[in-house]
Amino acid sequence: MATDLAFEANRQPSPMLEWATRHRVALASLFLLVFPLVMPFKALAVMILIYGLYALGFNLLFGYLGLLSFGHSALFGAGAYLCGIAIVHFGWPWYLAIGLGLVAGMVVALVIGALAIRTRGIYFAMVTMALSQCVYYLFYQAVDLTGGENGLRGVNLKFVNIFGFQVDFLDPLSRYYIICSFVIAALWVLSRILASPFGAVIEAVRENEARARASGYDVMLVRLLTFVLSGAFCGLAGALLALHLSTVPIETMHYETSGLAVMMCLLGGMGTFFGPFIGAAVFLLLENLVSVWTSHWQLFVGLAFMVCVLFFPRGIWGTVMERMKA
Amino acid sequence: MMTQAASQDQSVIMRTEGVGKTFGRFVALKDITAEFRHGAITSIIGPNGAGKSTYFNLLSGAFAPSTGKVLFEGRDVTGLAQHKFAHLGIAKSFQITNVFPLLTTHENIRVSLQALVSRFDIFRPRTRLHELDDEAEALLERVGLAGHRHRLAGSLAHGEQRALEVGMALASHPRLLLLDEPTAGMSPEETRTMMDLIVRLAQERTVILVEHKMKLVMGISDRLLVLHHGELLAEGTPDDIRRNDTVKRVYLGQREH
Ligand SMILES: Nc1ncnc2c1ncn2[C@@H]1O[C@H](COP(=O)(O)OP(=O)(O)OP(=O)(O)O)[C@@H](O)[C@H]1O
Ligand SMILES: [Mg+2]
């Protein structure tokens, strides 16, 4: 800690970095607009968008507030299922279904959060994991609505109507750009939250709960609100996943999906704005590239993860940012 | 509530009525009834483990007493949540330094100021709260950290961190400032600076100070409470305390060990 601090003791940011930070959403948007043109597989590019958003939502709680949740698959999965159910069973228009997915993420976050925020550290991880397993079980059992073990099939969306224009959702590139517009909007909202007065409170609570409390902040409320905000991003990501895959596999809610968020965050750099996104991209690219020539891809992804954690404890993006500050 | 407050003696800012605290079976504090005068510096002294911090925590709302009542300006604040104390006008600094290490000194103060103005605003840029920046600057100057606004709080020297925490406590414009051993671990020179600061701050507000080095506070305190083994041993002006035989025995006994 001490050496860490000495390293960046004086945090007067360079003008370049400050400019880039102020326009981080615009810069990210530019990148995301070009991204699919250089990517060999458009579907993979879409998955990176979706999982990037999921990891971003997770990072709000993990990196910025300092709470390690092992139950985020429930928020992601609830978003996916509710969006899918609205379309399959109730014939809702796609944009309302996405809205429902987002709200579902928040509601599940509110319930899990209300029960878990009084615990801390490893207990928080365990309680969130146990509660997410309850949610998993609930969806697993509700076969009529969710398809149970087989997952929810038939979330078909052929065209989307945008301001009177019919856009072909089956075309990979236009699908990418539709989903991308949601992700960019989410990035913008997240950036606003982090730059808001409440964003400062989130970091203060992470840094020192007792001091935050003595300064007049209701720490429990801050945690709950951050959890719910995190649920909004994860729910939205889930909803987009349902539309992209045309189905919701039950694995979406599995605890492995929770672990995925942790891994992506650590890989890219927790508590940094773009880190989780980069983590998601690296993870999914590795998985796709390596699985082409060996079925033991998990071994290689695991190794890459370990190298990263051992040699770049701040993650890929975290390390880049550190170098730029120095 | 109002009538009760009005009927209360205006010269008393805080009172405890028979407060006690037990941790499991261990009695850390027993039946303490005491008053703190408005505008005064009152020091709570006593040897190590006397129960000073426990009493301090009851006064500052860190936890509720096991028995008894705490009243602030005539209002019963027993068991009120910690974060509400800041809004009532009671602020504190801890015995063990508590700052936000990875935020800059300026951000440390600004976040503390913000607690009174904007806690749950998630969409406005925080840079729009200009007045807070200026106020934070003024507070940094007040506690002698004007040149350090961009430094991370965790990289400050120990004495500077303690000063920063006092600055954070001042951010809520407290009428009552509670300090638990503000000079703990400081060099003699840092200690002198801190004591001067406390005397200056006490001109505008009530101060309650916890200290185990009796000599340090004798000169500046208006009144003293002496705790020993969780009990109130003596209470009075510095002269009263100096002349008190029981107090002498406790402090002399200490030195023999
Ligand atoms: N949370 C706790 N659980 C159990 N025992 C405690 C707790 N806090 C304090 N004590 C005990 O209560 C007694 C009084 O502690 P307290 O911290 O109030 O002493 P103090 O007068 O502030 O001493 P010091 O000068 O060392 O700060 C000590 O014996 C301590 O071990
Ligand atoms: Mg103490």
XYZ file of C-alpha atoms and ligand atoms in Angstrom:
615
model
C 0.000 0.000 0.000
C 2.638 2.497 1.061
C 4.729 2.071 -2.088
C 1.606 2.142 -4.188
C 0.676 5.466 -2.750
C 4.126 6.955 -3.047
C 3.993 6.027 -6.701
C 0.987 8.180 -7.402
C 1.182 10.417 -4.403
C 0.525 13.509 -6.404
C -2.560 13.015 -8.436
C -2.567 16.193 -10.462
C -3.728 14.645 -13.736
C -2.037 15.428 -17.029
C -4.141 17.618 -19.341
C -4.177 14.889 -22.018
C -5.504 12.292 -19.634
C -8.022 14.707 -18.215
C -9.291 15.510 -21.689
C -9.564 11.814 -22.546
C -11.415 11.142 -19.308
C -13.872 13.922 -19.926
C -14.632 12.553 -23.387
C -14.353 8.882 -22.508
C -17.839 8.014 -23.694
C -17.343 9.729 -27.049
C -14.003 7.991 -27.528
C -15.497 4.632 -26.601
C -18.395 5.207 -28.987
C -16.001 5.907 -31.844
C -14.139 2.729 -31.079
C -17.309 0.644 -30.844
C -18.566 2.001 -34.163
C -15.416 0.809 -35.945
C -15.009 -2.363 -33.919
C -17.257 -4.759 -35.917
C -15.548 -3.737 -39.161
C -12.235 -5.157 -37.933
C -13.777 -8.172 -36.182
C -13.940 -11.398 -38.185
C -17.109 -12.583 -36.474
C -19.923 -10.117 -35.978
C -21.728 -12.375 -33.527
C -18.637 -12.404 -31.336
C -18.492 -8.624 -31.474
C -22.070 -8.538 -30.199
C -21.227 -10.944 -27.375
C -18.336 -8.674 -26.370
C -20.734 -5.727 -26.236
C -23.184 -7.623 -24.063
C -20.741 -9.225 -21.672
C -18.778 -5.982 -21.553
C -21.923 -4.222 -20.348
C -22.585 -6.994 -17.836
C -19.050 -6.729 -16.441
C -19.361 -2.935 -16.359
C -22.489 -3.191 -14.210
C -20.761 -5.677 -11.949
C -17.739 -3.389 -11.646
C -19.900 -0.584 -10.246
C -20.429 -2.727 -7.161
C -17.122 -4.591 -7.119
C -14.588 -2.025 -8.282
C -16.182 1.224 -7.190
C -18.019 0.235 -4.012
C -15.711 -2.637 -3.069
C -18.329 -5.366 -2.594
C -17.631 -8.737 -4.183
C -20.917 -10.262 -5.275
C -21.132 -13.843 -6.449
C -24.774 -13.487 -7.348
C -24.768 -11.246 -10.383
C -25.893 -14.041 -12.685
C -29.338 -13.622 -11.091
C -29.507 -9.981 -12.210
C -28.194 -10.765 -15.675
C -30.451 -13.818 -15.998
C -33.552 -12.035 -14.713
C -33.021 -9.357 -17.362
C -32.671 -11.992 -20.067
C -35.661 -14.071 -18.965
C -38.058 -11.209 -18.377
C -37.214 -9.653 -21.727
C -37.664 -13.043 -23.396
C -40.891 -13.867 -21.561
C -42.384 -10.499 -22.478
C -41.765 -11.244 -26.158
C -42.513 -14.974 -26.262
C -45.560 -15.145 -23.994
C -47.005 -11.671 -24.087
C -45.992 -10.355 -27.490
C -44.588 -7.108 -26.135
C -42.742 -4.815 -28.534
C -38.962 -5.276 -28.326
C -38.161 -1.923 -26.744
C -40.662 -2.458 -23.922
C -39.268 -5.936 -23.397
C -35.771 -4.485 -23.036
C -37.147 -1.991 -20.525
C -38.726 -4.837 -18.581
C -35.414 -6.716 -18.537
C -33.672 -3.661 -17.128
C -36.301 -3.217 -14.425
C -36.161 -6.952 -13.624
C -32.424 -6.619 -12.997
C -33.099 -3.755 -10.595
C -35.889 -5.579 -8.753
C -33.827 -8.739 -8.242
C -30.916 -6.528 -7.145
C -33.188 -4.786 -4.652
C -34.320 -8.079 -3.127
C -30.868 -9.697 -3.017
C -29.305 -6.423 -1.933
C -31.760 -5.812 0.895
C -30.932 -9.224 2.319
C -27.177 -9.173 1.708
C -25.874 -5.643 2.359
C -25.548 -6.117 6.082
C -22.814 -8.672 5.527
C -19.332 -7.947 4.268
C -16.361 -9.611 2.610
C -16.587 -13.332 2.049
C -19.998 -13.452 3.771
C -21.399 -11.014 1.273
C -20.085 -13.203 -1.554
C -21.671 -16.280 0.026
C -25.034 -14.689 0.757
C -25.346 -13.210 -2.735
C -24.398 -16.562 -4.239
C -26.947 -18.438 -2.133
C -29.684 -15.962 -3.009
C -28.853 -16.100 -6.703
C -29.166 -19.889 -6.508
C -32.661 -19.382 -5.097
C -33.517 -17.191 -8.071
C -32.005 -19.807 -10.385
C -34.179 -22.468 -8.814
C -37.276 -20.317 -9.118
C -36.738 -19.839 -12.840
C -35.754 -23.477 -13.289
C -39.034 -24.593 -11.745
C -41.306 -22.180 -13.589
C -41.208 -24.401 -16.687
C -44.343 -22.943 -18.258
C -42.858 -19.502 -18.386
C -39.140 -20.152 -18.679
C -38.869 -23.540 -20.380
C -37.011 -24.859 -17.338
C -33.994 -26.943 -18.171
C -34.307 -26.374 -21.924
C -34.181 -22.657 -21.563
C -36.562 -20.152 -23.066
C -36.817 -20.671 -26.808
C -38.267 -18.548 -29.537
C -37.274 -15.017 -28.585
C -37.473 -14.212 -32.268
C -37.083 -10.730 -33.494
C -36.796 -10.364 -37.254
C -37.285 -6.668 -37.740
C -37.121 -3.777 -35.425
C -38.952 -0.599 -36.146
C -36.887 2.477 -35.449
C -38.648 5.800 -36.012
C -40.649 4.280 -38.840
C -37.705 2.477 -40.445
C -37.758 -1.296 -40.665
C -34.314 -2.569 -39.710
C -33.366 -6.175 -40.350
C -32.378 -7.587 -36.954
C -31.133 -10.805 -38.537
C -28.412 -8.928 -40.402
C -25.348 -9.221 -38.134
C -24.062 -5.708 -38.709
C -27.344 -3.896 -38.151
C -27.967 -6.046 -35.109
C -24.564 -5.023 -33.816
C -25.339 -1.333 -34.240
C -28.755 -1.587 -32.598
C -27.318 -3.327 -29.553
C -24.328 -0.988 -29.631
C -26.575 2.050 -29.323
C -27.974 0.658 -26.074
C -24.500 -0.069 -24.788
C -23.277 3.440 -25.637
C -26.285 4.937 -23.859
C -25.480 2.771 -20.832
C -21.834 3.862 -20.927
C -22.950 7.457 -20.940
C -25.270 6.947 -17.966
C -22.567 5.084 -16.057
C -20.075 7.831 -16.739
C -22.569 10.395 -15.422
C -23.182 8.360 -12.283
C -19.473 8.069 -11.569
C -18.953 11.785 -12.103
C -21.972 12.719 -9.973
C -21.949 13.670 -6.301
C -23.202 10.167 -5.552
C -20.232 8.733 -7.457
C -17.976 10.425 -4.917
C -20.003 8.877 -2.101
C -19.611 5.383 -3.591
C -15.831 5.754 -3.577
C -15.781 7.242 -0.103
C -17.721 4.271 1.264
C -15.283 1.900 -0.421
C -12.317 3.746 1.017
C -13.522 3.956 4.600
C -16.962 2.986 5.818
C -16.555 4.234 9.373
C -15.409 7.650 8.194
C -18.216 7.859 5.633
C -20.710 7.090 8.371
C -19.207 9.657 10.726
C -19.333 12.210 7.917
C -23.086 11.706 7.680
C -23.624 9.029 5.028
C -26.033 6.155 5.512
C -23.694 3.419 4.332
C -26.387 0.731 4.057
C -28.491 2.926 1.825
C -25.487 3.781 -0.349
C -24.737 0.093 -0.770
C -28.319 -0.803 -1.597
C -28.692 2.000 -4.116
C -25.416 1.051 -5.810
C -26.505 -2.584 -5.944
C -29.769 -1.586 -7.621
C -27.948 0.648 -10.123
C -25.630 -2.249 -10.859
C -28.745 -4.378 -11.410
C -30.011 -1.947 -14.043
C -26.873 -2.376 -16.171
C -26.786 -6.143 -15.726
C -30.509 -6.477 -16.432
C -30.115 -4.454 -19.613
C -27.189 -6.637 -20.666
C -29.320 -9.731 -20.031
C -32.190 -8.372 -22.111
C -29.851 -7.672 -25.017
C -28.466 -11.192 -24.698
C -31.956 -12.688 -25.030
C -32.552 -10.720 -28.220
C -29.157 -11.573 -29.641
C -29.332 -15.323 -28.968
C -33.092 -15.640 -29.668
C -33.145 -17.909 -26.638
C -32.304 -17.735 -22.965
C -30.236 -20.735 -21.866
C -30.721 -21.666 -18.213
C -26.921 -21.376 -17.860
C -27.338 -17.613 -18.075
C -28.399 -17.750 -14.462
C -25.885 -20.339 -13.371
C -23.331 -19.260 -10.776
C -20.579 -19.737 -13.348
C -21.952 -16.657 -15.058
C -21.405 -14.781 -11.784
C -17.814 -15.984 -11.751
C -17.408 -14.790 -15.311
C -18.117 -11.211 -14.269
C -15.485 -11.428 -11.530
C -12.946 -12.827 -13.959
C -13.606 -10.245 -16.675
C -13.343 -7.442 -14.145
C -10.053 -8.667 -12.698
C -8.649 -9.339 -16.158
C -9.440 -5.865 -17.444
C -8.919 -3.925 -14.229
C -11.468 -3.472 -11.463
C -12.473 0.034 -10.551
C -11.457 1.440 -13.926
C -14.037 2.707 -16.367
C -13.152 0.564 -19.418
C -11.384 -2.279 -17.619
C -14.358 -4.651 -17.444
C -15.112 -4.100 -21.103
C -11.549 -4.894 -22.089
C -11.618 -7.907 -19.784
C -14.767 -9.196 -21.477
C -13.255 -8.678 -24.921
C -9.997 -10.443 -24.071
C -11.797 -13.311 -22.396
C -14.257 -13.938 -25.221
C -11.603 -13.540 -27.934
C -9.321 -15.991 -26.182
C -12.164 -18.435 -25.676
C -13.108 -18.243 -29.342
C -9.613 -18.375 -30.789
C -8.315 -21.136 -28.555
C -11.395 -23.329 -28.804
C -10.870 -23.509 -32.560
C -7.757 -25.672 -32.171
C -8.233 -27.344 -28.811
C -11.187 -28.410 -26.745
C -9.152 -27.609 -23.614
C -9.627 -23.907 -24.138
C -10.572 -23.385 -20.506
C -7.073 -24.432 -19.477
C -5.522 -21.729 -21.629
C -7.959 -19.043 -20.627
C -7.315 -20.023 -17.010
C -3.560 -19.760 -17.527
C -3.889 -16.374 -19.186
C -6.017 -15.273 -16.257
C -3.415 -16.401 -13.745
C -0.581 -14.684 -15.588
C -2.630 -11.540 -15.600
C -3.496 -11.664 -11.917
C 0.116 -12.431 -10.961
C 1.914 -9.953 -13.183
C -0.697 -7.258 -13.757
C -2.644 -7.163 -10.514
C -4.363 -4.005 -11.670
C -5.614 -5.732 -14.786
C -4.901 -4.843 -18.398
C -6.556 -1.465 -18.486
C -5.556 -0.668 -14.925
C -1.913 -1.186 -15.879
C -2.242 0.977 -18.985
C -3.797 3.787 -16.960
C -1.052 3.529 -14.364
C 1.658 3.848 -17.014
C -0.072 6.848 -18.517
C -0.254 8.606 -15.159
C 3.395 7.999 -14.391
C -40.013 17.642 22.223
C -39.607 21.386 21.767
C -40.862 22.212 25.235
C -38.514 19.664 26.691
C -35.634 21.246 24.797
C -36.631 24.719 25.911
C -36.880 23.730 29.542
C -33.371 22.294 29.314
C -30.494 24.257 30.743
C -29.120 26.195 27.751
C -25.578 26.124 29.085
C -25.424 22.334 28.732
C -24.859 21.011 25.205
C -24.625 17.316 25.976
C -25.499 15.114 28.931
C -25.321 11.473 29.724
C -27.657 9.967 32.300
C -26.402 6.768 33.865
C -24.821 5.426 30.683
C -23.022 2.104 30.792
C -21.580 -0.265 28.237
C -20.865 -3.967 28.456
C -19.047 -6.081 25.888
C -20.300 -9.595 26.508
C -19.717 -10.027 30.221
C -17.044 -7.337 30.424
C -18.217 -4.036 31.877
C -16.302 -1.323 30.030
C -18.300 1.585 31.397
C -20.502 1.918 34.461
C -23.325 4.330 35.186
C -21.868 7.648 34.093
C -23.868 10.805 34.609
C -22.156 13.943 33.376
C -22.775 17.269 31.661
C -20.790 19.093 29.019
C -20.950 22.867 28.995
C -21.744 24.814 25.896
C -18.728 26.627 24.442
C -16.211 24.950 26.733
C -13.338 22.558 26.168
C -14.009 19.487 28.262
C -11.354 16.794 28.387
C -11.959 13.180 29.256
C -8.809 11.767 30.772
C -7.776 8.511 32.360
C -5.159 5.786 32.039
C -5.082 3.279 29.179
C -8.155 1.068 29.088
C -10.115 3.355 31.402
C -13.089 3.402 29.039
C -12.471 6.813 27.457
C -12.966 5.664 23.891
C -16.005 3.661 24.902
C -17.534 6.768 26.466
C -16.464 8.805 23.441
C -18.213 6.313 21.159
C -21.433 6.697 23.121
C -21.219 10.478 22.856
C -20.456 10.391 19.136
C -23.026 7.734 18.261
C -20.699 4.959 17.109
C -22.802 2.602 19.191
C -25.652 2.783 21.680
C -25.107 2.469 25.440
C -26.202 -0.755 27.147
C -27.929 1.342 29.804
C -28.770 4.990 30.254
C -29.475 7.934 28.005
C -27.505 10.409 25.883
C -28.982 13.870 25.360
C -27.773 16.480 22.890
C -29.172 19.988 23.281
C -31.937 18.490 25.371
C -32.870 15.956 22.735
C -32.637 12.222 23.419
C -30.177 10.840 20.860
C -29.647 7.431 22.493
C -29.274 4.731 19.868
C -29.630 7.093 16.923
C -27.788 5.863 13.807
C -24.203 7.100 13.509
C -24.720 8.981 10.263
C -27.487 11.076 11.807
C -25.119 12.585 14.347
C -23.308 14.566 11.678
C -26.605 16.075 10.584
C -27.476 17.021 14.157
C -24.265 19.017 14.476
C -21.957 16.520 16.177
C -18.706 15.627 14.427
C -15.754 13.530 15.447
C -12.293 12.322 14.626
C -11.251 8.814 15.581
C -8.453 7.635 17.870
C -7.071 5.622 14.964
C -6.821 7.840 11.909
C -9.723 7.439 9.507
C -9.420 9.121 6.129
C -10.219 8.067 2.557
C -6.684 6.958 1.584
C -7.081 6.761 -2.203
C -8.853 10.086 -2.545
C -6.949 13.361 -2.633
C -6.968 15.546 0.464
C -9.241 17.944 -1.354
C -11.679 15.169 -2.281
C -11.614 13.934 1.317
C -12.883 17.270 2.539
C -15.229 17.812 -0.380
C -16.991 14.501 0.134
C -17.448 15.366 3.800
C -18.904 18.755 2.901
C -21.175 17.148 0.357
C -22.879 15.005 3.013
C -24.926 18.030 4.069
C -25.820 19.173 0.578
C -26.117 16.303 -1.846
C -26.012 12.664 -0.895
C -28.050 10.806 -3.484
C -27.784 12.929 -6.606
C -26.714 10.468 -9.294
C -26.954 12.522 -12.432
C -25.584 16.024 -12.007
C -21.840 16.454 -12.483
C -20.224 16.951 -9.119
C -18.071 19.729 -10.538
C -21.227 21.832 -10.482
C -21.032 22.055 -6.716
C -18.490 24.913 -7.013
C -19.108 26.317 -3.589
C -17.919 23.041 -2.096
C -14.555 23.339 -3.858
C -13.962 26.776 -2.404
C -15.103 25.698 1.012
C -12.860 22.630 0.890
C -9.937 24.873 -0.023
C -10.663 27.091 2.963
C -10.898 24.131 5.312
C -7.611 22.688 4.051
C -5.983 26.006 4.821
C -7.606 26.071 8.237
C -6.006 22.771 9.249
C -2.666 23.646 7.659
C -2.816 21.496 4.523
C -3.271 24.191 1.909
C -0.328 23.065 -0.202
C -1.411 19.461 -0.378
C -4.707 19.538 -2.228
C -3.701 17.054 -4.940
C -1.973 14.541 -2.697
C -3.613 11.241 -1.901
C -4.656 11.215 1.741
C -2.950 7.853 2.243
C 0.408 9.332 1.247
C 0.318 12.110 3.860
C 2.464 11.938 6.985
C 0.704 10.689 10.112
C 0.325 14.143 11.625
C -1.035 15.527 8.374
C -3.609 12.751 8.181
C -4.786 13.594 11.677
C -5.112 17.236 10.709
C -7.004 16.200 7.592
C -9.450 14.223 9.672
C -10.104 17.224 11.882
C -10.798 19.156 8.680
C -13.279 16.492 7.614
C -14.999 16.711 10.981
C -15.283 20.483 10.598
C -16.990 20.032 7.233
C -20.376 19.395 8.801
C -20.232 22.757 10.634
C -20.552 20.985 13.968
C -21.677 22.772 17.101
C -19.993 19.994 19.025
C -16.588 18.651 17.990
C -15.439 15.364 19.513
C -11.766 14.404 19.231
C -10.344 11.078 20.435
C -6.636 11.524 21.221
C -6.019 13.906 18.321
C -2.300 13.973 19.042
C -1.801 10.201 19.274
C 1.512 9.205 17.711
C 2.524 12.777 16.896
C 5.917 14.381 17.321
C 6.186 17.097 20.012
C 6.105 19.746 17.321
C 3.063 18.282 15.551
C 1.410 17.983 18.947
C 1.927 21.668 19.640
C 0.479 22.639 16.265
C -2.551 20.425 16.863
C -3.178 21.803 20.351
C -3.021 25.358 18.980
C -5.492 24.397 16.301
C -7.877 22.909 18.868
C -7.770 26.049 21.000
C -8.540 28.157 17.933
C -11.413 25.881 16.881
C -12.846 25.974 20.397
C -13.437 29.699 20.086
C -16.385 28.983 17.807
C -17.738 25.674 19.075
C -17.880 23.239 21.943
C -15.046 20.721 22.078
C -14.835 17.402 23.901
C -11.366 15.945 23.932
C -10.206 12.481 24.936
C -6.620 12.267 26.088
C -4.627 9.987 28.297
C -1.700 12.345 28.787
C -3.074 14.556 31.550
C -0.409 17.251 31.253
C -1.264 17.943 27.637
C -4.823 19.068 28.318
C -4.526 20.670 31.775
C -3.629 24.031 30.294
C -6.363 24.274 27.695
C -9.361 22.570 29.313
C -12.178 24.387 31.055
C -13.331 21.185 32.688
C -12.106 17.620 33.026
C -13.679 14.229 33.583
C -11.453 11.500 34.940
C -12.345 7.907 34.113
C -10.828 4.861 35.740
C -11.859 1.231 35.307
C -15.018 2.350 33.532
C -16.116 4.633 36.341
C -16.247 8.395 36.711
C -13.548 9.044 39.265
C -13.618 12.827 39.419
C -14.938 15.860 37.640
C -14.099 19.550 37.821
C -11.816 22.370 36.760
C -8.131 21.655 36.118
C -7.336 22.981 39.598
C -9.906 20.672 41.217
C -8.428 17.712 39.388
C -4.839 18.622 40.217
C -5.713 18.747 43.905
C -7.756 15.545 43.877
C -5.999 12.814 45.860
C -7.727 9.877 44.208
C -6.696 11.154 40.779
C -3.137 11.601 41.967
C -3.083 8.041 43.200
C -4.407 6.648 39.900
C -1.890 8.547 37.819
C 1.001 7.893 40.199
C 0.036 4.221 40.400
C 0.220 4.150 36.672
C 3.763 5.402 36.604
C 4.969 2.780 39.036
C 4.106 -0.036 36.662
N -15.449 -3.780 21.193
C -14.953 -4.211 22.365
N -15.109 -5.483 22.767
C -14.605 -5.915 23.939
N -13.933 -5.154 24.795
C -13.735 -3.859 24.474
C -14.224 -3.329 23.234
N -13.870 -2.013 23.168
C -13.198 -1.763 24.307
N -13.111 -2.854 25.090
C -12.460 -2.934 26.403
O -13.004 -1.933 27.218
C -12.003 -1.314 28.003
C -12.012 0.166 27.766
O -11.582 0.406 26.446
P -11.460 1.860 25.833
O -11.040 1.703 24.422
O -12.695 2.599 26.076
O -10.262 2.448 26.695
P -9.515 3.847 26.557
O -9.685 4.537 27.837
O -9.939 4.565 25.343
O -7.997 3.407 26.444
P -6.801 4.003 25.518
O -6.180 5.111 26.269
O -5.873 2.845 25.394
O -7.390 4.426 24.221
C -10.685 -1.969 27.637
O -10.368 -2.925 28.603
C -10.971 -2.647 26.317
O -10.230 -3.825 26.181
Mg -9.078 5.108 23.561
